[in-house]
Coordinates of C-alpha atoms and ligand atoms in Angstrom, one line a residue:
M259 CA 0.1 0.0 -0.2
V260 CA 1.5 3.7 -1.1
L261 CA 0.6 6.3 1.3
P262 CA -0.8 9.7 -0.3
L263 CA 2.2 12.4 0.0
D264 CA 0.0 14.5 2.5
S265 CA -0.5 11.5 5.0
I266 CA 3.2 11.2 4.8
R267 CA 4.0 14.9 5.6
V268 CA 1.2 14.8 8.3
I269 CA 3.2 11.6 10.0
A270 CA 6.5 13.2 9.4
L271 CA 5.3 16.6 11.4
V272 CA 3.5 14.8 14.1
A273 CA 6.8 12.4 14.8
I274 CA 9.0 15.4 14.7
F275 CA 6.5 17.5 17.2
A276 CA 6.2 14.5 19.5
S277 CA 10.0 14.1 19.7
T278 CA 10.6 17.8 20.3
L279 CA 7.7 17.6 23.0
F280 CA 9.5 14.5 24.5
K281 CA 13.3 16.4 24.6
T282 CA 11.7 19.3 25.8
F283 CA 10.1 17.4 29.0
Q284 CA 13.3 15.3 29.3
G285 CA 15.2 18.5 29.7
I286 CA 12.7 19.9 32.2
I287 CA 13.2 16.7 34.1
R288 CA 17.0 16.6 34.3
H289 CA 17.2 20.4 35.0
R290 CA 15.0 20.2 37.8
R291 CA 17.0 17.0 38.8
A292 CA 20.1 19.1 38.9
Q293 CA 18.4 21.7 40.7
A294 CA 17.8 19.3 43.8
F295 CA 21.0 17.8 43.3
A296 CA 23.0 21.0 43.4
E297 CA 20.6 22.2 46.5
A298 CA 21.1 19.0 48.6
H299 CA 25.1 19.7 48.1
G300 CA 25.1 23.3 49.1
C301 CA 26.3 24.3 45.4
E302 CA 26.4 27.7 44.4
P303 CA 27.1 29.3 40.9
A304 CA 30.5 30.1 40.0
P305 CA 31.3 33.2 38.2
K306 CA 30.3 33.2 34.3
R307 CA 32.7 34.5 31.9
R308 CA 31.1 37.3 29.9
Q309 CA 30.2 36.7 26.6
K310 CA 28.2 38.3 23.8
W311 CA 25.8 35.1 23.0
Y312 CA 26.4 33.2 26.1
Y313 CA 24.8 29.9 24.9
F314 CA 26.5 30.0 21.4
G315 CA 29.9 31.4 22.6
A316 CA 31.0 32.3 19.1
D317 CA 32.7 35.2 20.3
T318 CA 34.7 33.5 22.5
L319 CA 36.1 30.9 20.0
V320 CA 36.8 34.0 17.8
E321 CA 38.8 35.9 20.7
S322 CA 40.8 32.2 21.4
Y323 CA 41.2 31.9 17.9
R324 CA 42.9 35.5 17.7
H325 CA 45.1 34.7 20.8
K326 CA 46.3 31.5 19.6
K327 CA 47.5 33.0 16.4
Q328 CA 49.4 35.5 17.8
F329 CA 51.1 32.8 20.4
H330 CA 49.1 34.5 23.9
Y331 CA 46.2 32.0 24.3
L332 CA 47.4 31.4 27.7
E333 CA 47.9 34.7 28.7
L334 CA 44.2 35.3 27.9
L335 CA 43.8 32.4 30.4
Q336 CA 45.6 34.4 32.9
Q337 CA 43.7 37.5 32.2
N338 CA 40.5 35.8 32.9
F339 CA 41.4 34.5 35.9
T340 CA 42.5 37.7 37.3
E341 CA 39.1 39.0 36.1
Y342 CA 36.5 36.2 37.3
G343 CA 38.7 34.3 40.2
L344 CA 40.3 30.8 40.6
T345 CA 36.9 29.2 38.8
Y346 CA 34.7 30.2 36.3
T347 CA 32.2 28.9 33.4
S348 CA 31.8 29.7 30.1
S349 CA 29.9 28.2 27.2
V350 CA 31.3 27.0 23.7
L351 CA 29.1 25.9 20.9
G352 CA 26.4 25.1 23.8
T353 CA 28.9 22.9 25.6
S354 CA 29.4 24.1 29.1
K355 CA 33.2 24.5 29.7
L356 CA 34.3 25.3 33.5
T357 CA 38.2 26.2 34.0
T358 CA 39.8 26.3 37.5
I359 CA 43.4 26.6 38.9
D360 CA 41.7 26.3 42.4
P361 CA 43.8 23.7 43.9
A362 CA 40.7 22.4 45.8
N363 CA 39.0 21.7 42.7
V364 CA 42.2 20.5 40.9
E365 CA 42.6 17.7 43.6
A366 CA 39.1 16.9 43.4
I367 CA 39.3 16.5 39.4
L368 CA 42.2 14.7 39.6
K369 CA 42.4 12.7 42.7
T370 CA 39.5 12.3 45.2
Q371 CA 36.7 12.1 42.4
W372 CA 38.7 11.3 39.7
S373 CA 36.1 8.7 38.2
D374 CA 33.8 11.4 37.7
F375 CA 35.8 13.0 35.4
L376 CA 36.5 11.4 31.7
A377 CA 39.6 11.4 29.5
R378 CA 38.0 10.1 26.8
P379 CA 35.4 12.8 25.1
A380 CA 38.4 15.4 24.7
R381 CA 41.0 12.7 23.1
K382 CA 38.9 10.2 20.9
I383 CA 38.6 12.3 17.7
P384 CA 42.3 13.6 17.7
L385 CA 43.9 10.1 18.8
D386 CA 41.7 7.5 18.0
G387 CA 42.9 6.9 14.2
L388 CA 46.5 7.1 15.0
V389 CA 46.9 5.0 18.3
G390 CA 42.9 3.4 18.9
P391 CA 41.5 3.3 22.5
G392 CA 44.3 2.5 25.2
I393 CA 45.7 4.4 28.3
L394 CA 45.8 7.8 26.8
T395 CA 42.4 7.6 25.2
A396 CA 40.4 5.3 27.5
D397 CA 38.5 5.5 31.1
G398 CA 37.4 2.8 33.5
N399 CA 38.1 -0.8 33.0
L400 CA 39.8 -0.3 29.6
W401 CA 42.3 2.2 30.9
S402 CA 42.6 0.5 33.7
T403 CA 43.9 -2.9 32.4
H404 CA 46.1 -0.9 30.1
R405 CA 47.7 1.3 32.9
K406 CA 48.3 -2.1 34.7
L407 CA 49.8 -3.6 31.5
M408 CA 52.5 -1.0 31.3
Q409 CA 53.1 0.1 34.8
P410 CA 56.0 -2.5 35.1
S411 CA 57.8 -1.2 32.4
F412 CA 58.3 2.4 34.1
K413 CA 60.2 0.7 37.3
R414 CA 63.2 3.0 38.2
K415 CA 66.0 0.4 37.5
S416 CA 64.8 -0.5 33.9
L417 CA 64.7 3.7 32.9
E418 CA 68.7 3.7 34.0
D419 CA 69.9 2.2 30.9
F420 CA 71.9 5.4 29.6
G421 CA 73.6 3.4 27.0
L422 CA 70.7 3.7 24.9
Y423 CA 70.9 7.4 24.1
D424 CA 74.6 7.2 23.3
E425 CA 74.2 6.3 19.5
H426 CA 71.5 8.9 19.2
F427 CA 73.4 11.5 21.2
E428 CA 76.4 11.1 19.2
R429 CA 74.4 11.7 16.2
L430 CA 72.7 14.8 17.3
L431 CA 76.5 16.4 18.3
Q432 CA 77.1 15.9 14.5
H433 CA 74.4 18.3 13.7
F434 CA 76.2 21.0 15.7
P435 CA 77.6 23.9 13.4
T436 CA 80.6 25.8 13.3
P437 CA 80.8 28.4 16.0
G438 CA 79.1 31.3 15.0
Q439 CA 76.7 29.5 12.7
V440 CA 73.1 29.6 14.2
I441 CA 71.3 26.3 14.9
D442 CA 67.6 25.3 16.0
L443 CA 68.4 23.1 19.1
Q444 CA 64.3 22.6 19.1
N445 CA 64.6 20.6 15.9
L446 CA 67.5 18.7 16.7
F447 CA 65.5 17.7 20.3
F448 CA 62.2 16.3 18.3
G449 CA 64.9 14.3 15.9
F450 CA 66.3 13.2 19.0
T451 CA 63.4 12.0 20.8
L452 CA 61.7 10.4 17.7
D453 CA 64.9 8.5 17.7
T454 CA 65.4 7.3 21.0
S455 CA 61.7 6.5 21.4
T456 CA 61.4 4.3 18.7
Q457 CA 64.6 2.4 19.4
H458 CA 63.4 2.1 23.2
L459 CA 60.0 1.3 22.3
F460 CA 60.0 -0.8 19.2
G461 CA 64.1 -1.5 19.2
C462 CA 64.5 0.1 15.6
S463 CA 65.3 3.9 15.3
S464 CA 63.3 6.3 12.9
G465 CA 67.0 7.5 12.0
T466 CA 65.8 11.1 11.8
L467 CA 69.3 12.4 12.9
A468 CA 71.4 9.7 11.1
P469 CA 73.9 10.9 8.7
S470 CA 72.4 10.8 5.0
S471 CA 75.3 7.9 4.4
V472 CA 73.3 5.7 6.9
V473 CA 70.2 4.2 5.2
S474 CA 67.1 4.2 7.6
P475 CA 65.1 1.3 7.9
E476 CA 62.3 3.5 8.1
P477 CA 62.9 6.3 5.5
A478 CA 59.5 7.5 5.8
L479 CA 58.1 7.1 9.4
A480 CA 59.5 10.6 11.0
G481 CA 57.4 12.3 8.4
A482 CA 54.4 10.3 8.5
F483 CA 54.3 10.2 12.3
D484 CA 54.7 14.1 12.4
R485 CA 52.0 14.7 9.9
S486 CA 49.5 12.5 11.6
Q487 CA 50.4 13.9 15.3
R488 CA 49.8 17.8 13.6
A489 CA 46.7 16.4 12.0
A490 CA 45.9 15.3 15.6
V491 CA 45.9 18.8 16.9
E492 CA 43.5 20.1 14.2
K493 CA 41.1 17.6 14.7
F494 CA 41.1 18.3 18.6
A495 CA 40.1 22.0 16.9
L496 CA 37.5 20.8 14.6
G497 CA 36.2 18.1 16.6
W498 CA 33.0 16.5 14.8
A499 CA 33.6 19.0 12.1
D500 CA 36.8 17.1 11.5
R501 CA 34.8 14.2 9.6
F502 CA 34.2 16.7 6.1
R503 CA 37.8 17.4 5.6
P504 CA 39.7 15.0 3.1
Q505 CA 41.3 12.6 5.0
L506 CA 43.5 10.8 2.5
Q507 CA 46.7 11.9 3.8
Y508 CA 46.1 11.4 7.2
W509 CA 44.7 7.6 6.4
R510 CA 48.0 7.2 4.5
D511 CA 50.2 8.2 7.2
T512 CA 48.6 6.6 10.3
S513 CA 48.5 3.4 8.2
R514 CA 52.2 3.7 7.7
V515 CA 52.7 4.3 11.1
H516 CA 50.4 1.1 11.9
R517 CA 52.3 -0.6 9.4
F518 CA 56.0 0.1 11.4
A519 CA 54.3 -0.8 14.8
D520 CA 52.8 -4.4 13.3
R521 CA 56.2 -5.2 12.0
Y522 CA 58.2 -5.1 15.2
V523 CA 55.4 -6.6 17.5
K524 CA 55.3 -9.4 15.2
L525 CA 59.1 -9.9 15.4
A526 CA 58.7 -9.3 19.1
L527 CA 56.1 -12.0 19.5
Q528 CA 58.3 -14.2 17.1
R529 CA 61.5 -13.6 19.6
K530 CA 59.1 -14.5 22.8
R531 CA 58.1 -17.9 21.0
D532 CA 61.7 -18.7 20.1
N533 CA 62.9 -18.1 23.7
N534 CA 60.0 -19.9 25.0
D535 CA 61.1 -22.9 22.8
A536 CA 64.6 -22.6 23.4
S537 CA 64.4 -22.4 27.4
L538 CA 61.9 -25.2 27.2
E539 CA 64.4 -27.2 25.4
K540 CA 67.5 -26.1 27.7
Q541 CA 64.9 -27.0 31.0
E542 CA 64.1 -30.4 29.2
S543 CA 67.8 -31.3 28.6
K544 CA 68.8 -29.9 31.9
G545 CA 65.9 -32.2 33.1
T546 CA 65.2 -29.4 35.8
S547 CA 62.0 -27.3 36.1
E548 CA 64.3 -24.3 37.2
G549 CA 64.7 -20.5 35.1
S550 CA 61.6 -19.0 33.4
A551 CA 61.6 -18.1 29.7
S552 CA 62.3 -14.1 30.6
A553 CA 65.4 -15.5 32.4
S554 CA 66.6 -16.5 29.0
L555 CA 66.2 -13.4 27.0
P556 CA 69.4 -11.1 27.0
R557 CA 68.5 -8.5 29.4
A558 CA 70.7 -5.4 28.6
R559 CA 68.9 -4.5 25.2
L560 CA 65.2 -5.3 25.9
N561 CA 63.0 -2.9 24.6
F562 CA 59.6 -1.9 25.3
L563 CA 58.1 -4.4 23.2
D564 CA 59.8 -7.7 24.3
E565 CA 58.8 -6.4 27.9
L566 CA 55.1 -6.3 26.9
C567 CA 55.5 -9.7 25.3
E568 CA 56.0 -10.8 28.9
R569 CA 52.8 -9.9 30.2
T570 CA 50.7 -10.8 27.2
Q571 CA 50.7 -11.9 24.0
N572 CA 47.8 -10.1 22.3
H573 CA 49.3 -8.0 19.3
D574 CA 46.6 -5.3 19.7
D575 CA 47.1 -4.8 23.1
I576 CA 51.1 -4.8 22.4
R577 CA 50.8 -2.4 19.5
K578 CA 48.5 0.0 21.5
G579 CA 50.7 0.3 24.2
A580 CA 53.9 1.4 22.3
L581 CA 51.8 3.8 20.0
H582 CA 50.1 5.7 23.1
M583 CA 54.1 5.6 24.6
L584 CA 55.2 7.2 21.6
V585 CA 52.6 9.8 21.2
A586 CA 52.6 10.4 25.2
G587 CA 56.3 10.4 25.4
R588 CA 58.2 11.8 22.3
D589 CA 56.6 15.5 21.6
S590 CA 56.4 16.2 25.7
T591 CA 60.3 15.3 26.4
A592 CA 61.4 17.1 23.1
S593 CA 59.5 20.3 24.6
L594 CA 60.9 19.9 27.7
L595 CA 64.3 20.1 26.3
S596 CA 63.6 22.9 24.3
N597 CA 61.8 24.9 26.5
L598 CA 64.7 24.6 29.0
W599 CA 67.1 25.4 26.2
F600 CA 65.4 28.3 25.5
M601 CA 66.4 29.9 28.9
L602 CA 69.7 28.5 29.2
A603 CA 70.5 30.6 26.3
R604 CA 69.2 33.7 27.7
D605 CA 70.5 33.3 31.4
K606 CA 74.0 33.6 31.6
R607 CA 73.8 33.5 35.4
V608 CA 72.2 29.9 35.6
W609 CA 74.5 28.8 32.7
H610 CA 77.2 29.7 34.8
K611 CA 76.0 27.7 37.7
L612 CA 74.7 24.8 35.7
K613 CA 78.1 24.5 34.2
E614 CA 80.0 24.3 37.0
E615 CA 77.9 21.5 38.6
V616 CA 78.4 19.6 35.3
D617 CA 82.3 20.2 35.3
A618 CA 82.3 18.3 38.6
L619 CA 82.2 15.4 36.9
Q620 CA 85.3 16.1 35.0
G621 CA 84.1 15.2 31.5
A622 CA 82.8 11.6 32.6
Q623 CA 79.5 10.4 31.1
P624 CA 76.9 10.8 33.6
G625 CA 75.3 7.6 35.3
S626 CA 72.0 7.7 37.3
E627 CA 73.7 8.4 40.8
N628 CA 75.2 11.6 39.2
L629 CA 72.2 12.9 37.7
R630 CA 70.5 12.2 41.1
D631 CA 73.5 14.4 42.9
M632 CA 72.9 17.2 40.7
T633 CA 70.7 19.3 42.6
Y634 CA 71.0 22.5 40.7
L635 CA 70.0 20.7 37.4
R636 CA 67.0 19.4 39.2
F637 CA 65.8 23.1 40.2
C638 CA 66.5 24.0 36.5
I639 CA 64.1 21.2 34.9
N640 CA 61.5 22.1 37.6
E641 CA 61.5 25.4 37.0
S642 CA 61.3 25.4 32.9
L643 CA 58.3 22.9 33.5
R644 CA 56.6 25.4 36.2
C645 CA 57.3 28.3 34.0
H646 CA 56.5 26.3 30.4
P647 CA 54.7 23.2 31.0
A648 CA 55.3 20.7 28.2
I649 CA 52.1 19.6 28.8
P650 CA 50.1 23.0 29.4
W651 CA 47.0 21.9 30.6
S652 CA 44.5 18.7 31.5
L653 CA 41.2 18.5 29.9
R654 CA 38.4 16.6 31.0
A655 CA 34.5 16.2 30.6
A656 CA 32.2 15.4 33.4
G657 CA 30.8 11.7 33.2
Q658 CA 27.7 12.5 35.6
D659 CA 25.9 15.0 37.5
T660 CA 28.8 16.0 40.5
T661 CA 29.9 19.0 42.5
L662 CA 33.2 20.5 43.0
P663 CA 34.2 21.9 46.4
S664 CA 35.2 25.4 45.8
G665 CA 34.2 28.5 43.4
G666 CA 30.7 29.2 44.0
G667 CA 28.9 32.4 45.7
S668 CA 30.3 35.9 46.3
D669 CA 33.3 34.7 47.8
Q670 CA 33.9 31.8 45.5
K671 CA 34.3 29.1 48.7
S672 CA 31.0 27.4 48.1
P673 CA 30.6 24.1 46.4
I674 CA 29.7 24.3 42.5
F675 CA 27.4 22.1 40.5
V676 CA 29.0 20.4 37.4
K677 CA 26.7 19.3 35.1
A678 CA 27.2 15.6 33.1
G679 CA 29.1 16.7 29.9
T680 CA 30.7 19.8 31.4
T681 CA 34.4 20.5 30.0
V682 CA 36.7 20.7 32.3
L683 CA 40.1 22.6 31.9
I684 CA 43.1 22.8 34.1
P685 CA 45.6 25.1 32.7
L686 CA 48.6 24.3 34.3
Y687 CA 50.6 26.7 32.8
C688 CA 48.4 29.4 35.1
L689 CA 48.4 27.4 38.0
H690 CA 52.3 27.3 38.1
R691 CA 52.2 30.9 38.2
R692 CA 50.1 31.9 41.0
V693 CA 51.5 34.7 43.0
E694 CA 50.1 33.3 46.2
F695 CA 52.2 30.3 45.8
W696 CA 55.0 31.1 44.0
G697 CA 55.4 35.0 44.9
A698 CA 55.3 38.3 43.1
D699 CA 58.1 37.1 40.7
A700 CA 56.0 34.1 39.6
D701 CA 56.9 34.7 36.0
R702 CA 60.5 35.1 36.4
F703 CA 62.5 31.9 35.5
Y704 CA 64.8 31.6 38.8
P705 CA 65.8 27.7 39.8
E706 CA 67.1 28.9 43.0
R707 CA 63.0 29.4 44.3
W708 CA 63.0 25.1 44.3
E709 CA 65.6 25.5 47.4
D710 CA 62.6 25.5 49.8
A711 CA 59.7 25.2 47.7
K712 CA 57.0 22.5 48.8
P713 CA 54.4 22.9 45.9
G714 CA 51.4 20.5 46.7
W715 CA 48.8 20.8 44.5
S716 CA 50.2 24.1 42.8
Y717 CA 52.9 22.3 40.7
I718 CA 51.8 19.2 38.8
P719 CA 53.7 19.3 35.6
F720 CA 53.0 15.5 34.9
L721 CA 49.4 15.8 36.9
A722 CA 49.0 13.6 40.1
G723 CA 46.4 11.2 40.9
P724 CA 45.8 7.9 39.4
R725 CA 46.6 9.3 36.1
M726 CA 49.6 10.7 36.8
C727 CA 51.9 10.4 34.0
L728 CA 53.7 7.2 33.7
G729 CA 56.8 8.2 32.1
Y730 CA 57.9 11.0 34.2
Q731 CA 61.1 9.7 35.5
F732 CA 62.1 8.6 31.9
A733 CA 61.4 11.8 30.8
I734 CA 63.5 13.7 33.7
N735 CA 66.3 11.0 33.1
T736 CA 66.5 11.9 29.4
A737 CA 66.3 15.5 29.8
S738 CA 69.2 15.5 32.3
Y739 CA 71.3 13.2 30.4
V740 CA 71.1 15.3 27.3
T741 CA 71.7 18.5 29.0
V742 CA 74.8 17.5 30.9
R743 CA 76.5 16.0 28.0
M744 CA 75.4 19.0 25.7
I745 CA 77.1 21.4 28.5
Q746 CA 80.4 18.9 28.7
E747 CA 80.7 19.8 25.3
L748 CA 79.7 23.3 25.1
E749 CA 82.1 26.6 26.6
S750 CA 78.9 29.1 25.9
I751 CA 75.8 29.9 24.4
S752 CA 74.2 32.9 22.9
P753 CA 70.4 33.2 21.8
A754 CA 70.6 34.1 17.8
A755 CA 67.6 36.5 18.4
E756 CA 66.1 38.5 21.4
G757 CA 62.6 38.3 22.2
P758 CA 60.6 36.7 25.1
W759 CA 59.3 32.8 24.9
K760 CA 56.2 32.7 22.7
E761 CA 53.9 29.7 22.9
E762 CA 53.4 27.0 20.3
L763 CA 50.3 24.8 21.1
G764 CA 50.4 21.2 19.7
L765 CA 50.3 18.0 21.4
S766 CA 52.6 19.3 24.0
M767 CA 53.8 23.1 24.4
A768 CA 57.1 24.6 23.1
S769 CA 58.6 27.8 21.9
A770 CA 56.7 29.2 18.9
D771 CA 60.3 30.7 17.3
G772 CA 62.4 27.4 17.9
V773 CA 65.5 27.6 20.0
H774 CA 67.8 29.6 17.7
V775 CA 71.2 29.7 19.2
R776 CA 74.9 30.3 18.6
L777 CA 77.4 28.0 20.1
A778 CA 80.8 28.0 21.1
Y779 CA 82.6 25.0 22.0
R780 CA 85.1 23.5 24.3
K781 CA 88.4 23.6 23.2
D782 CA 89.3 19.7 24.0
K783 CA 86.0 18.6 22.1
A784 CA 85.7 16.6 18.8
S785 CA 82.6 18.5 18.2
A786 CA 84.1 22.1 17.8
V787 CA 84.9 20.4 14.3
P788 CA 81.1 19.3 13.1
H789 CA 80.8 16.3 10.6
M790 CA 77.8 17.4 9.0
Ligands
LIG816 C1 58.7 16.4 30.0 C2 58.2 14.9 29.7 C3 56.5 14.9 30.2 C4 55.4 15.7 30.5 C5 55.8 17.0 30.9 C6 54.3 14.7 30.4 C7 53.0 15.2 31.2 C8 52.0 14.3 31.4 C9 50.7 14.9 31.6 C10 50.4 16.0 32.3 C11 49.8 13.6 31.9 C12 48.2 13.7 32.1 C13 47.5 14.2 30.9 C14 46.3 14.2 31.6 O1 45.4 13.5 31.7 O2 45.4 15.3 31.1 C15 50.5 12.5 31.0 C16 50.0 11.2 30.8 C17 51.1 10.3 30.2 N1 52.2 10.2 30.0 FE1 53.4 11.6 30.2 N2 54.5 13.6 30.0 C18 56.0 13.2 30.0 C19 56.9 12.4 29.3 C20 56.3 11.0 29.0 C21 57.1 10.1 28.6 C22 58.3 9.9 28.2 C23 56.3 8.7 28.7 C24 56.5 7.4 27.9 C25 57.2 6.9 27.5 C26 54.7 9.4 29.1 C27 53.9 8.5 29.5 C28 52.5 9.1 29.5 C29 51.2 8.4 29.9 C30 51.1 6.6 29.5 C31 50.1 9.0 30.1 C32 48.9 8.3 30.4 C33 48.6 8.1 31.7 C34 47.1 7.7 32.3 O3 46.4 8.7 31.8 O4 47.2 6.8 33.1 N3 54.7 10.6 29.2 N4 52.2 12.6 30.8

């Protein structure tokens, strides 16, 4: 039976009307429940950011975009905190947003009520295509399974094998220019961390800094990985609108990264099977039940994949584990090094003091004990992560209606209601510059302040609570080792241009102008004659 056109129109209109009525009714009930919930918890509203069209928030988007283009977005957030207090709300394209640097709220979001706040909503669009659901992009049971799988690889001992860096550090030195010429250290640091991360995670380096005479086993990997990461940043900015962009290049790049990962996961699983067979044969021939499969692996150069294979033989989990680590660790560590060296090149006093500490090693390569004893180096790294946190913020979404302990009412001390779906932003950059904790000179790079600093929740460059960074020790070891070895080569360093540090916001935060410097070498150093 075919319905006449008029009847179809009537049915469609009734369906639209009924569904609108139902949604409005649902909305009213939800709103009432939320009100009752907020009242029961003594909540008061937090200050609202002034916006021309509050619920649409297009003026905020335009303002943010303008500041981002001029590399001042974090300053805009600073101004907002001065104007509205430590916690304020806004609306972006109909989604409520809560921005806070109140330590009581920060502790609740990251620790005491952490399971109310989800990481996946903000990360699935930018990262799913490149790494899939895993430790960075999942919540709940899936997150917990992946976290348990990764955690044993970050025990202190397994992170102190500095031999991993030697070959790559030598390659980095070969890019140092003749005295007086300008070099962008930031470029070198991003190349170095991609080479060492792929070496550590997959057992095969991307060879970004390798001399042209060395044929890289993965010549196109670095480009594909860099483009995929840049696309992740654009996807984050575009959100759901990203699906309307052409995706062919992205698809090609992520497929290349996946093929690379798959190849090395397969090899690691094969090694694991071979080792099991070998150890079984050994046990049988000895007629003893002593020893284990892992005991027969050569411990010295185990890579992350080999280690993961000890705990699971699921190809997909192993691949995700390594790719998530690559995304989490590569840019952030390179940004830390860049931000630190940007300041070292400009602050002669700090440079001389640090050089003095390094000179106590009398040119010997630093080991883990030496690095632990270098307090001024640690102060410099802390201060760099305070002033220019390599990850400048943490983003969550409320998974259910909930509350936060502070920010409401005229004195901003009452609890506040947080509706399910609200985006929650903690700008670490602004938290780390609060004058109440760091004094009137909070904006100044001054490592000595760490002599008696006890920061608590006002300094969390690696976050805190159950989702704290897994690789923080690894990152600090890498940055310390590279910094000491570079200082051992250099007599002095000077910036190629003046001007303040400006933010470049990507998956991590580095200097928008790079780190262009001139180097003067120590007389006895081979790097005084560059090789490239
Ligand atoms: C200076 C370098 C680094 C900084 C500043 C840093 C900072 C952070 C921050 C702030 C988070 C939390 C993000 C959030 O949830 O909002 C995080 C998470 C994470 N980081 Fe790092 N990170 C660094 C290096 C590394 C390295 C080298 C690795 C691994 C090799 C790593 C692995 C991870 C992982 C796996 C997570 C997710 C933890 C979870 O959600 O359970 N990070 N990092």
